[in-house]
mmCIF file of C-alpha atoms in Angstrom:
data_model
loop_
_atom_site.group_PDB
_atom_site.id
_atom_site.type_symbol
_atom_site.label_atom_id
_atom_site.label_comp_id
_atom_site.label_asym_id
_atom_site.label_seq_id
_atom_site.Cartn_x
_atom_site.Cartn_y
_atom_site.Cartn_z
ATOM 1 C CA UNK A 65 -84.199 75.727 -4.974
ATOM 2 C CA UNK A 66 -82.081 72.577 -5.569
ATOM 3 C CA UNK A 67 -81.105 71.585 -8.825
ATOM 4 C CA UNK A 68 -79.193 68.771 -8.883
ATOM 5 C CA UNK A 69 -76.368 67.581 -11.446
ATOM 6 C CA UNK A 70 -75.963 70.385 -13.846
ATOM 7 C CA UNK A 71 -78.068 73.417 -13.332
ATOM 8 C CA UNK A 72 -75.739 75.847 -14.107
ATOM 9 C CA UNK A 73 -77.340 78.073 -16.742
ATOM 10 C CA UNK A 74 -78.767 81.655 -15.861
ATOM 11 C CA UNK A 75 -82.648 80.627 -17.283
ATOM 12 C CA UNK A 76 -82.497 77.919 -14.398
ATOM 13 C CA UNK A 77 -81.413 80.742 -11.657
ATOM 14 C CA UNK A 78 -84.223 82.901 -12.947
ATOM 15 C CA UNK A 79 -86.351 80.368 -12.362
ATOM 16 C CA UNK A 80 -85.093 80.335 -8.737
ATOM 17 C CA UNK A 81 -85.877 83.870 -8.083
ATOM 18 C CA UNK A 82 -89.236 83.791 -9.693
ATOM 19 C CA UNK A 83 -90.035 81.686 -7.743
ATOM 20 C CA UNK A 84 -89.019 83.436 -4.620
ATOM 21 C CA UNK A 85 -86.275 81.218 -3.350
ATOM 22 C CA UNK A 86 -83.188 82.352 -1.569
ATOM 23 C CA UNK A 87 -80.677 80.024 -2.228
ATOM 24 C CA UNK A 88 -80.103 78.433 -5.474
ATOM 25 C CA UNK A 89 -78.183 75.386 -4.970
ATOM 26 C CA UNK A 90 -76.665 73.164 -7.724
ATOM 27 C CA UNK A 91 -73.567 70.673 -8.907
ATOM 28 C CA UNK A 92 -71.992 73.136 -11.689
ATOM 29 C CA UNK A 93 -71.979 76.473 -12.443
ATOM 30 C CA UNK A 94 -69.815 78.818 -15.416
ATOM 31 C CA UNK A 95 -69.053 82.209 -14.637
ATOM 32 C CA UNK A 96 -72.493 83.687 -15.877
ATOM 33 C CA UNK A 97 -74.315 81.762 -13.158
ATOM 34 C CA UNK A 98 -72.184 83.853 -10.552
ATOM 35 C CA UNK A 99 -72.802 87.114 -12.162
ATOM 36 C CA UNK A 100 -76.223 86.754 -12.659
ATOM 37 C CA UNK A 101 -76.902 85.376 -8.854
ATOM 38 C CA UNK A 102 -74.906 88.561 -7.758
ATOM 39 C CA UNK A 103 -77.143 90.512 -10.077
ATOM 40 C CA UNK A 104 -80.209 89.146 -9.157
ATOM 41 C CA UNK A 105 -79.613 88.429 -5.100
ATOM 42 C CA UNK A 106 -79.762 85.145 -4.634
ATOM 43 C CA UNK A 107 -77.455 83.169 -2.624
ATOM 44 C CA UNK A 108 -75.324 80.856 -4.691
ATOM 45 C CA UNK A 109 -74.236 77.611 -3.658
ATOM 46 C CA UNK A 110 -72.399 74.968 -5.689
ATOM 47 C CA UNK A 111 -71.332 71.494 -4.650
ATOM 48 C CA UNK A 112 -70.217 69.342 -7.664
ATOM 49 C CA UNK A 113 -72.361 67.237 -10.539
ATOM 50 C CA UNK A 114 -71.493 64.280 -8.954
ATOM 51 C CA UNK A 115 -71.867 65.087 -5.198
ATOM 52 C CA UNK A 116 -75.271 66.449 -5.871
ATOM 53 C CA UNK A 117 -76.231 63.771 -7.155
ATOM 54 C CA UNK A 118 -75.914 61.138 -4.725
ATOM 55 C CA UNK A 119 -78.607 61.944 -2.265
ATOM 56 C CA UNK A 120 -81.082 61.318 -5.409
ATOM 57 C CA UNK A 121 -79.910 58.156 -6.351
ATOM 58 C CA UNK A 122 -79.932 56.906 -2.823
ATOM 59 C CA UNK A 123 -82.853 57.423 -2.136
ATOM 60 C CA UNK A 124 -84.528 56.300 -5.384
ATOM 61 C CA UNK A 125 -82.600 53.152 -4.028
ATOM 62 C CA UNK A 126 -84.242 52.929 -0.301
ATOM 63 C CA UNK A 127 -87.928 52.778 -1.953
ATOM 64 C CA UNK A 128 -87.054 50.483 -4.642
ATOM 65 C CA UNK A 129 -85.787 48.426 -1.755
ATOM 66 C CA UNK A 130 -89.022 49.357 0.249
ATOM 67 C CA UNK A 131 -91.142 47.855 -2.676
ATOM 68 C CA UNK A 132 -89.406 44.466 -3.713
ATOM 69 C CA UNK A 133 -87.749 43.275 -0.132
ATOM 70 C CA UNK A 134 -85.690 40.797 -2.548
ATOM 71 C CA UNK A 135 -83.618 43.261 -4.300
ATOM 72 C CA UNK A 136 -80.085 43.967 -3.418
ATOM 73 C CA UNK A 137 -78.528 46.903 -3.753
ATOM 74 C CA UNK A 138 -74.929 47.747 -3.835
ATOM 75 C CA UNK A 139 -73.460 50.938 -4.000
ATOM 76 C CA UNK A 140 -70.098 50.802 -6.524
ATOM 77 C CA UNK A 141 -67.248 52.656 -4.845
ATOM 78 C CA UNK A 142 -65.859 55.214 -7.837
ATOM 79 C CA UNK A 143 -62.887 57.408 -7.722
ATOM 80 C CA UNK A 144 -64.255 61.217 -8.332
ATOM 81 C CA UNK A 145 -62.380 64.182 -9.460
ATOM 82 C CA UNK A 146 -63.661 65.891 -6.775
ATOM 83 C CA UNK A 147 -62.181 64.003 -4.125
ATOM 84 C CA UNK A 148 -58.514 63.759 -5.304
ATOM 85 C CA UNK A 149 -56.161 66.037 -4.563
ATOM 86 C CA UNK A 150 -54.329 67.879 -7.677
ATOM 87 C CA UNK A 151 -51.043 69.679 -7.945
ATOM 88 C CA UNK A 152 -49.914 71.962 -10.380
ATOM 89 C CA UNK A 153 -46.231 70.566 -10.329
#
């Protein structure tokens, strides 16, 4: 199961398992969402909110452009947290 953006709470990992899937795949997660995938089995994977969410968004974009052939899309180049490097000095 994919969830994309935040799907980080426990009910939404349930949800996963209940519905047989084996990998529950999302962009955040707190420290209950580990537990309970270790407690329930289910492989865990977490990217991040905004990373997730991409894929979604593009291709929402392709079949709006599909539709109206006039319509220009540009993709707006952002700085993420994700993608800069930190240090702790």
């Amino acid at each position: 199961m994919l969830v994309c953006g935040g799907g980080g709470f426990t009910t939404d990992v349930r949800e996963a398992v209940e519905r047989n899937s084996e990998v529950y795949i999302t962009g955040e997660k707190v420290l209950y969402t580990i537990e309970y995938a270790k407690f329930v089995g289910i492989n865990l994977i977490v990217g991040s909110h905004t990373f997730t969410e991409v894929f979604g968004i593009e291709s929402l974009a392709k079949k709006i452009k599909d539709k109206y052939k006039d319509i220009e899309i540009i993709r707006l180049k952002e700085e993420h947290l994700e993608t800069e490097k930190t240090s702790l000095n």
